[in-house]
Coordinates of C-alpha atoms in Angstrom, one line a residue:
Chain A
X1 CA -9.7 -14.6 18.1
X2 CA -7.4 -17.3 16.8
X3 CA -5.5 -17.1 13.5
X4 CA -4.2 -20.3 12.0
X5 CA -1.2 -20.9 9.9
X6 CA -3.6 -21.8 7.0
X7 CA -5.1 -18.3 7.3
X8 CA -1.7 -16.7 7.2
X9 CA -0.9 -18.7 4.1
X10 CA -4.2 -17.7 2.4
X11 CA -3.3 -14.1 3.3
X12 CA 0.1 -14.3 1.6
X13 CA -1.8 -15.2 -1.6
X14 CA -4.0 -12.1 -1.0
X15 CA -0.8 -10.0 -1.0
X16 CA 0.1 -11.4 -4.5
X17 CA -3.2 -10.3 -6.1
X18 CA -3.0 -8.0 -9.0
X19 CA 0.5 -9.3 -9.7
X20 CA 2.5 -11.5 -12.0
X21 CA 4.3 -14.6 -10.9
X22 CA 7.1 -15.5 -13.3
X23 CA 8.9 -18.8 -14.0
X24 CA 12.7 -18.4 -13.7
X25 CA 15.5 -21.0 -14.1
X26 CA 18.4 -19.2 -12.5
X27 CA 19.3 -16.3 -10.2
X28 CA 19.9 -13.9 -13.1
X29 CA 16.4 -14.5 -14.5
X30 CA 15.0 -14.1 -11.0
X31 CA 16.6 -10.6 -10.7
X32 CA 15.3 -9.7 -14.2
X33 CA 11.8 -10.8 -13.1
X34 CA 12.0 -8.8 -9.9
X35 CA 13.3 -5.7 -11.6
X36 CA 10.4 -6.0 -14.1
X37 CA 7.9 -5.9 -11.3
X38 CA 7.1 -9.6 -10.7
X39 CA 5.3 -10.1 -7.3
X40 CA 6.8 -13.6 -6.9
X41 CA 8.9 -16.0 -8.9
X42 CA 8.6 -19.7 -9.6
X43 CA 12.0 -21.4 -9.4
X44 CA 12.5 -24.4 -11.7
X45 CA 15.2 -26.1 -13.7
X46 CA 13.4 -26.0 -17.0
X47 CA 10.5 -23.9 -18.1
X48 CA 7.4 -25.8 -19.2
X49 CA 8.1 -25.4 -22.9
X50 CA 11.5 -27.1 -22.5
X51 CA 10.0 -29.8 -20.2
X52 CA 7.6 -30.5 -23.0
X53 CA 10.4 -30.6 -25.6
X54 CA 12.8 -32.8 -23.4
X55 CA 10.1 -35.3 -22.6
X56 CA 10.8 -38.0 -20.0
X57 CA 10.1 -37.8 -16.3
X58 CA 10.2 -34.3 -14.8
X59 CA 10.9 -33.8 -11.1
X60 CA 11.4 -31.2 -8.4
X61 CA 14.3 -28.9 -9.1
X62 CA 17.7 -29.2 -7.5
X63 CA 17.6 -27.5 -4.0
X64 CA 20.9 -25.8 -4.8
X65 CA 19.2 -23.9 -7.7
X66 CA 16.2 -23.0 -5.6
X67 CA 18.4 -21.7 -2.8
X68 CA 20.4 -19.5 -5.2
X69 CA 17.1 -18.0 -6.5
X70 CA 15.8 -17.5 -3.0
X71 CA 19.1 -15.6 -2.2
X72 CA 18.9 -13.5 -5.3
X73 CA 15.5 -11.8 -4.7
X74 CA 13.4 -10.3 -1.9
X75 CA 10.0 -11.2 -3.4
X76 CA 8.4 -14.6 -2.5
X77 CA 9.8 -17.7 -4.1
X78 CA 7.7 -20.7 -5.2
X79 CA 8.8 -24.1 -6.4
X80 CA 7.1 -27.1 -7.9
X81 CA 6.7 -30.6 -6.6
X82 CA 5.1 -33.6 -8.4
X83 CA 1.5 -34.3 -7.8
X84 CA 1.3 -36.6 -4.7
X85 CA 5.0 -36.4 -4.0
X86 CA 4.9 -35.4 -0.3
X87 CA 8.6 -36.0 0.2
X88 CA 9.5 -33.4 -2.4
X89 CA 7.2 -31.1 -0.5
X90 CA 8.9 -31.9 2.8
X91 CA 12.2 -31.0 1.2
X92 CA 10.9 -27.6 -0.1
X93 CA 9.5 -26.9 3.3
X94 CA 12.9 -27.6 4.9
X95 CA 14.3 -25.0 2.5
X96 CA 11.7 -22.6 3.9
X97 CA 10.3 -21.9 0.4
X98 CA 7.4 -19.4 0.5
X99 CA 4.9 -21.4 -1.6
X100 CA 4.8 -24.9 -3.0
X101 CA 3.1 -25.5 -6.4
X102 CA 1.8 -29.1 -6.6
X103 CA 2.0 -29.1 -10.3
X104 CA 0.8 -31.0 -13.3
X105 CA 3.7 -29.6 -15.2
X106 CA 6.0 -32.2 -13.5
X107 CA 5.3 -35.9 -14.0
X108 CA 2.8 -37.0 -11.4
X109 CA 4.2 -39.3 -8.6
X110 CA 0.8 -40.6 -7.5
X111 CA -2.2 -41.2 -9.9
X112 CA -4.8 -41.3 -7.1
X113 CA -3.8 -39.1 -4.1
X114 CA -2.7 -35.5 -4.0
X115 CA -0.5 -34.4 -1.1
X116 CA -2.3 -33.9 2.2
X117 CA -1.4 -30.3 2.3
X118 CA -2.9 -29.8 5.8
X119 CA 0.2 -31.5 7.2
X120 CA 2.5 -28.7 6.1
X121 CA 3.3 -25.2 7.5
X122 CA 4.2 -23.7 4.1
X123 CA 1.4 -22.8 1.7
X124 CA 0.5 -24.7 -1.5
X125 CA -1.0 -23.5 -4.8
X126 CA -2.7 -26.1 -7.0
X127 CA -4.0 -26.1 -10.5
X128 CA -7.7 -26.7 -11.4
X129 CA -9.7 -27.0 -14.6
X130 CA -13.1 -26.7 -12.9
X131 CA -14.9 -25.9 -9.7
X132 CA -14.8 -29.5 -8.4
X133 CA -11.1 -29.8 -8.8
X134 CA -10.5 -26.4 -7.2
X135 CA -12.6 -27.2 -4.1
X136 CA -11.1 -30.7 -3.8
X137 CA -7.6 -29.1 -3.7
X138 CA -8.7 -26.6 -1.2
X139 CA -10.2 -29.4 1.0
X140 CA -6.7 -31.0 0.8
X141 CA -5.2 -27.7 2.2
X142 CA -4.3 -25.6 -0.9
X143 CA -4.2 -21.9 0.1
X144 CA -4.3 -20.7 -3.5
X145 CA -5.7 -21.9 -6.8
X146 CA -4.6 -21.3 -10.4
X147 CA -6.1 -22.5 -13.7
X148 CA -4.2 -25.4 -15.2
X149 CA -4.2 -24.0 -18.7
X150 CA -1.9 -25.9 -21.0
X151 CA 1.7 -25.2 -19.8
X152 CA 4.5 -24.5 -22.2
X153 CA 2.3 -24.0 -25.2
X154 CA 2.0 -20.2 -25.4
X155 CA -1.6 -20.9 -26.3
X156 CA -4.2 -19.2 -24.1
X157 CA -7.2 -21.3 -25.1
X158 CA -7.1 -23.8 -22.2
X159 CA -6.6 -21.2 -19.5
X160 CA -9.6 -19.3 -20.9
X161 CA -11.6 -22.5 -21.0
X162 CA -10.7 -23.3 -17.4
X163 CA -11.3 -19.8 -16.0
X164 CA -14.7 -19.5 -17.9
X165 CA -15.8 -22.9 -16.6
X166 CA -14.8 -22.1 -13.0
X167 CA -16.6 -18.7 -13.1
X168 CA -19.7 -20.1 -14.7
X169 CA -19.9 -23.0 -12.2
X170 CA -19.5 -20.4 -9.4
X171 CA -22.4 -18.4 -10.8
X172 CA -24.5 -21.6 -11.0
X173 CA -23.8 -22.5 -7.4
X174 CA -24.7 -19.0 -6.2
X175 CA -28.1 -19.4 -7.9
X176 CA -29.0 -22.7 -6.3
X177 CA -31.5 -23.0 -3.5
X178 CA -30.1 -24.0 -0.1
X179 CA -31.6 -27.5 -0.3
X180 CA -30.0 -28.1 -3.8
X181 CA -26.5 -27.7 -2.4
X182 CA -26.4 -31.3 -1.0
X183 CA -26.9 -32.8 -4.4
X184 CA -24.5 -30.3 -6.0
X185 CA -21.8 -31.3 -3.5
X186 CA -22.4 -34.9 -4.3
X187 CA -22.2 -34.4 -8.1
X188 CA -19.1 -32.2 -7.9
X189 CA -17.5 -34.5 -5.3
X190 CA -16.7 -31.7 -3.0
X191 CA -17.3 -30.8 0.7
X192 CA -20.6 -29.2 1.5
X193 CA -19.0 -26.6 3.7
X194 CA -16.8 -25.3 0.9
X195 CA -19.7 -25.4 -1.6
X196 CA -21.7 -23.4 0.9
X197 CA -19.0 -20.8 1.0
X198 CA -19.1 -20.5 -2.8
X199 CA -22.9 -20.2 -2.6
X200 CA -22.8 -17.4 -0.1
X201 CA -19.8 -15.5 -1.3
X202 CA -19.8 -16.0 -5.1
X203 CA -16.1 -16.8 -5.1
X204 CA -13.6 -19.4 -4.2
X205 CA -12.5 -19.4 -0.5
X206 CA -8.9 -18.7 -1.7
X207 CA -7.2 -16.5 -4.3
X208 CA -7.6 -17.7 -7.9
X209 CA -4.8 -16.9 -10.5
X210 CA -4.7 -17.7 -14.2
X211 CA -1.9 -19.9 -15.5
X212 CA -0.9 -21.8 -18.6
X213 CA -0.2 -20.3 -22.1
X214 CA 0.0 -16.6 -21.2
X215 CA 2.4 -15.0 -23.8
X216 CA 1.4 -11.4 -24.3
X217 CA 0.1 -8.4 -22.2
X218 CA -3.2 -8.9 -24.0
X219 CA -3.4 -12.6 -22.8
X220 CA -2.8 -11.4 -19.2
X221 CA -5.4 -8.7 -19.4
X222 CA -7.9 -11.2 -21.0
X223 CA -7.5 -13.5 -18.0
X224 CA -7.9 -10.6 -15.6
X225 CA -11.1 -9.5 -17.4
X226 CA -12.4 -13.1 -17.2
X227 CA -12.0 -12.9 -13.4
X228 CA -8.5 -14.0 -12.5
X229 CA -7.0 -12.3 -9.5
X230 CA -3.5 -12.3 -10.9
X231 CA -1.4 -14.2 -13.5
X232 CA 1.4 -16.8 -13.7
X233 CA 3.6 -16.5 -16.7
X234 CA 5.7 -19.6 -17.4
X235 CA 7.5 -19.9 -20.7
X236 CA 6.1 -16.7 -22.2
X237 CA 8.7 -14.4 -20.9
X238 CA 12.1 -16.1 -21.1
X239 CA 11.2 -17.8 -24.4
X240 CA 10.5 -14.4 -26.0
X241 CA 12.8 -12.0 -27.9
X242 CA 13.0 -9.4 -25.2
X243 CA 12.3 -10.9 -21.7
X244 CA 12.9 -7.6 -19.7
X245 CA 10.5 -5.5 -21.8
X246 CA 7.8 -8.2 -22.2
X247 CA 7.9 -9.0 -18.4
X248 CA 7.4 -5.3 -17.5
X249 CA 4.7 -4.9 -20.1
X250 CA 2.8 -7.9 -18.7
X251 CA 3.0 -6.5 -15.2
X252 CA 1.5 -3.2 -16.4
X253 CA -1.2 -5.1 -18.3
X254 CA -2.3 -6.9 -15.1
X255 CA -2.6 -3.6 -13.2
X256 CA -4.5 -1.8 -16.1
X257 CA -6.2 -4.8 -17.5
X258 CA -9.4 -2.8 -18.3
X259 CA -7.8 0.2 -20.0
X260 CA -7.3 -0.6 -23.8
X261 CA -5.4 2.7 -24.4
X262 CA -2.7 1.7 -21.9
X263 CA -2.7 -1.9 -23.2
X264 CA -2.2 -0.6 -26.8
X265 CA 0.7 1.5 -25.6
X266 CA 2.5 -1.3 -23.7
X267 CA 1.9 -3.9 -26.4
X268 CA 4.0 -2.0 -28.8
X269 CA 7.4 -3.2 -30.0
X270 CA 7.9 -6.0 -27.6
X271 CA 10.0 -8.1 -30.0
X272 CA 9.1 -11.7 -30.8
X273 CA 6.6 -13.6 -28.7
X274 CA 7.3 -17.2 -27.9
X275 CA 6.4 -19.4 -30.9
X276 CA 3.7 -21.4 -29.2
X277 CA 2.0 -24.7 -30.1
X278 CA -1.7 -25.1 -30.9
X279 CA -3.6 -27.5 -28.7
X280 CA -4.3 -30.0 -31.6
X281 CA -0.6 -30.1 -32.3
X282 CA 0.5 -31.4 -28.9
X283 CA 0.7 -35.0 -27.8
X284 CA 0.9 -34.5 -24.0
X285 CA -2.0 -32.8 -22.3
X286 CA -0.6 -31.8 -18.8
X287 CA -3.9 -30.4 -17.7
X288 CA -5.4 -33.9 -17.6
X289 CA -2.9 -34.9 -14.8
X290 CA -4.6 -35.0 -11.3
X291 CA -8.4 -34.5 -11.3
Chain B
X1 CA -15.1 12.0 2.8
X2 CA -13.5 10.3 -0.1
X3 CA -10.5 8.0 0.1
X4 CA -8.2 6.9 -2.8
X5 CA -6.7 3.4 -2.6
X6 CA -3.5 2.7 -4.6
X7 CA -4.5 -0.4 -6.6
X8 CA -1.3 -1.1 -8.6
X9 CA -0.8 -4.5 -7.0
X10 CA -1.6 -6.3 -3.7
X11 CA -4.5 -6.4 -1.2
X12 CA -6.3 -3.2 -2.1
X13 CA -9.8 -4.8 -2.2
X14 CA -9.5 -5.6 1.5
X15 CA -9.0 -1.9 2.3
X16 CA -12.0 -1.1 0.1
X17 CA -14.2 -3.5 2.1
X18 CA -13.1 -1.8 5.4
X19 CA -14.1 1.6 4.0
X20 CA -17.4 0.1 2.8
X21 CA -18.0 -1.0 6.4
X22 CA -17.3 2.5 7.6
X23 CA -19.6 4.0 4.9
X24 CA -16.8 5.9 3.3
X25 CA -16.6 6.5 -0.5
X26 CA -13.4 5.4 -2.3
X27 CA -11.8 4.8 -5.7
X28 CA -9.0 2.7 -7.0
X29 CA -5.9 4.4 -8.3
X30 CA -4.2 2.5 -11.2
X31 CA -2.9 5.3 -13.4
X32 CA -2.0 9.0 -13.3
X33 CA -5.6 10.1 -14.1
X34 CA -6.9 8.2 -11.1
X35 CA -4.4 10.0 -8.9
X36 CA -5.7 13.4 -10.1
X37 CA -9.3 12.7 -8.9
X38 CA -10.2 14.6 -5.7
X39 CA -9.6 12.7 -2.4
X40 CA -9.3 13.5 1.3
X41 CA -6.8 10.7 2.0
X42 CA -4.9 7.9 0.4
X43 CA -4.2 4.2 1.4
X44 CA -1.2 2.4 0.1
X45 CA -1.9 -1.4 0.7
X46 CA 0.1 -4.5 1.3
X47 CA 1.7 -6.3 -1.6
X48 CA 5.2 -6.3 -3.0
X49 CA 7.0 -3.0 -2.6
X50 CA 9.4 -3.7 -5.5
X51 CA 6.3 -4.2 -7.8
X52 CA 4.6 -1.0 -6.5
X53 CA 7.7 1.1 -6.8
X54 CA 8.4 -0.1 -10.4
X55 CA 4.8 0.5 -11.4
X56 CA 4.7 4.0 -9.8
X57 CA 7.7 4.9 -11.9
X58 CA 6.6 3.2 -15.2
X59 CA 3.2 4.7 -15.0
X60 CA 4.6 8.2 -14.3
X61 CA 2.9 8.4 -11.0
X62 CA 5.8 8.5 -8.6
X63 CA 6.6 12.3 -8.6
X64 CA 3.0 13.3 -8.5
X65 CA 2.2 11.0 -5.5
X66 CA 5.3 12.2 -3.6
X67 CA 4.3 15.8 -4.3
X68 CA 0.8 15.2 -3.0
X69 CA 2.0 13.7 0.2
X70 CA 4.6 16.4 0.8
X71 CA 1.8 19.0 0.4
X72 CA -0.3 17.4 3.2
X73 CA -2.4 14.6 1.6
X74 CA -3.1 12.2 4.5
X75 CA -1.8 8.8 3.8
X76 CA -2.0 5.3 5.4
X77 CA 0.5 2.7 4.4
X78 CA 0.2 -1.0 5.5
X79 CA 3.2 -3.4 5.2
X80 CA 4.5 -2.8 1.7
X81 CA 2.7 0.6 2.0
X82 CA 4.8 1.4 5.0
X83 CA 8.0 0.5 3.0
X84 CA 6.8 2.8 0.1
X85 CA 6.5 5.8 2.5
X86 CA 9.8 5.2 4.3
X87 CA 12.8 7.5 4.1
X88 CA 15.0 4.4 3.4
X89 CA 15.3 0.7 3.9
X90 CA 18.2 -0.8 5.9
X91 CA 18.4 -3.8 3.7
X92 CA 17.4 -4.8 0.1
X93 CA 17.1 -1.4 -1.4
X94 CA 13.9 -0.3 -3.1
X95 CA 13.1 3.2 -4.4
X96 CA 10.7 4.7 -1.8
X97 CA 8.7 8.0 -1.6
X98 CA 10.8 9.2 1.4
X99 CA 8.0 11.2 3.0
X100 CA 8.0 9.4 6.3
X101 CA 11.1 9.8 8.4
X102 CA 11.5 6.2 9.3
X103 CA 14.1 3.5 8.3
X104 CA 12.4 0.2 7.6
X105 CA 13.8 -3.3 7.6
X106 CA 12.2 -5.4 4.8
X107 CA 11.2 -9.0 5.3
X108 CA 12.3 -8.4 8.9
X109 CA 10.7 -11.6 10.3
X110 CA 12.1 -13.8 7.5
X111 CA 10.2 -15.7 4.9
X112 CA 6.5 -17.0 4.9
X113 CA 7.2 -19.4 7.8
X114 CA 8.0 -16.3 9.9
X115 CA 4.6 -14.8 9.3
X116 CA 2.5 -14.6 12.5
X117 CA -0.5 -13.2 14.3
X118 CA -0.5 -11.4 17.7
X119 CA -2.7 -9.0 19.6
X120 CA -1.0 -6.0 21.1
X121 CA -1.6 -2.5 22.3
X122 CA -1.8 0.5 20.0
X123 CA -1.5 4.0 21.5
X124 CA -4.9 5.7 21.5
X125 CA -6.7 2.6 20.2
X126 CA -6.0 -0.2 22.7
X127 CA -5.6 -4.0 22.1
X128 CA -5.6 -4.7 18.4
X129 CA -5.3 -7.9 16.2
X130 CA -2.1 -7.8 14.2
X131 CA -1.4 -10.0 11.1
X132 CA 2.2 -9.9 10.0
X133 CA 2.8 -11.4 6.5
X134 CA 6.5 -11.5 5.5
X135 CA 6.4 -8.1 7.3
X136 CA 8.8 -5.3 7.7
X137 CA 9.4 -3.4 11.0
X138 CA 10.7 0.1 11.7
X139 CA 14.4 0.1 12.8
X140 CA 14.7 3.8 13.6
X141 CA 12.7 7.1 13.4
X142 CA 13.5 10.8 13.5
X143 CA 12.1 13.0 16.3
X144 CA 8.9 14.1 14.6
X145 CA 7.6 10.5 14.4
X146 CA 5.3 9.2 17.1
X147 CA 5.5 5.5 17.9
X148 CA 2.1 4.0 18.2
X149 CA 2.9 0.3 18.7
X150 CA 5.8 -2.1 19.4
X151 CA 5.9 -5.9 19.2
X152 CA 8.9 -7.6 20.8
X153 CA 10.6 -4.2 21.1
X154 CA 10.3 -3.4 17.4
X155 CA 8.2 -0.5 16.1
X156 CA 5.3 -1.8 14.1
X157 CA 3.0 1.3 13.9
X158 CA 3.8 5.0 13.9
X159 CA 2.6 8.4 12.8
X160 CA 4.2 11.5 11.5
X161 CA 1.7 14.4 11.2
X162 CA -0.8 13.3 8.5
X163 CA 1.0 10.0 7.7
X164 CA 0.2 6.7 9.3
X165 CA 2.0 3.4 8.8
X166 CA 1.7 -0.1 10.1
X167 CA 3.9 -3.2 9.5
X168 CA 0.9 -5.4 9.9
X169 CA -2.4 -5.7 8.0
X170 CA -5.5 -4.2 9.8
X171 CA -7.4 -4.8 6.5
X172 CA -7.2 -8.5 7.1
X173 CA -9.1 -8.4 10.3
X174 CA -12.7 -7.3 11.2
X175 CA -11.4 -4.5 13.5
X176 CA -12.0 -1.1 11.8
X177 CA -10.5 1.0 14.6
X178 CA -7.2 1.8 12.7
X179 CA -9.1 2.8 9.6
X180 CA -11.4 5.0 11.7
X181 CA -8.3 6.5 13.3
X182 CA -7.0 7.3 9.8
X183 CA -10.3 8.8 8.7
X184 CA -10.1 11.1 11.7
X185 CA -6.7 12.2 10.5
X186 CA -8.3 13.0 7.1
X187 CA -10.9 15.4 8.5

């Protein structure tokens, strides 16, 4: 029996399941996230809400900041690179980061090609709005998928839309006859092998998290009930009134996502949630970056 | 035979699938009520030990679980599960159950690039596939602990009476021998 680096990388994502991955912008926030029960942190200079506000070109974070965060916690540390920017990814691999997020939150570096993630030893997570995007990213070597949602808005509608679409497309593929898979692979622009896996197993071949717009324990539990295997929280924690308490509540909500009594209890008195922006109020749709 | 699987965070579904293959009933444990349901043994899965420790405390399950293990409930901890059972950790402190007289080094092989696969001998089982993901290993044990496997000189599987722990993930392979070994301990 052989066991490839890619399998080990998919397996790290399996260990993150049922957990919350939190955006942090310094070592202090990373420690707060770990103490609140985060299963991993995403190290970045600015959280998506501030990237949105600042405008301009957004790039990989300063390696110094990423190293400080890696030194501050024992849980896995992830960091973002621009879509298609394989040199930023090479730099993060040199830092021995645990996971790279090839992310639409940053300004894309390439409007045609994503990174060939099979060339790397460290694992990648990528965003997807639908089954086709998810399977294309996996074909490129992604070891984990997350919904794109609409980052930095505090609005859950897009993450819900993406998760529902992925799940309903999976159900449709499961129901197809064997000889209909060829046409489906062509229409979705995905590899037949990966589509066959979905047809036979009723799930993606890698772990699938929810991301984008999660601001409350109820948001996190909603995504879990819709089929997410875990949750990323970006701006929702450190843009809120009481980050420690909210972070811990979201962690508990992901564990007990189907117990309304527990959700009611932990949703109490969390202070102010991030203000948020409705989707019709925003100019820049990050989810459209990289199909 | 009925096994409880601690399902606060991590790879608990993988353990459930192993038990399915062995035709053993099981239930997920996510809150205190789940912990009070009858069971013949308990599995603590891989995941993040800091997350599990925090949730055990926040959900008021820590003392009850510790009590149950001290009173003889058979338990099997893999990776983070091994850390949770340990008497202490030699680095990066996390609050553990302290029922298993071992000292564990966390992230002992480094970050994700240090994760690896190897086959090695387990006492009483034989050659076994071992998947190590940001894994710990056991640095020292007290006399009542039986060492079941070593890799590169480090202890990666051990047993103390009704407690079994591995630094690797048998639930990520298709080899059910270690799960069967644990079920025999539960009888």
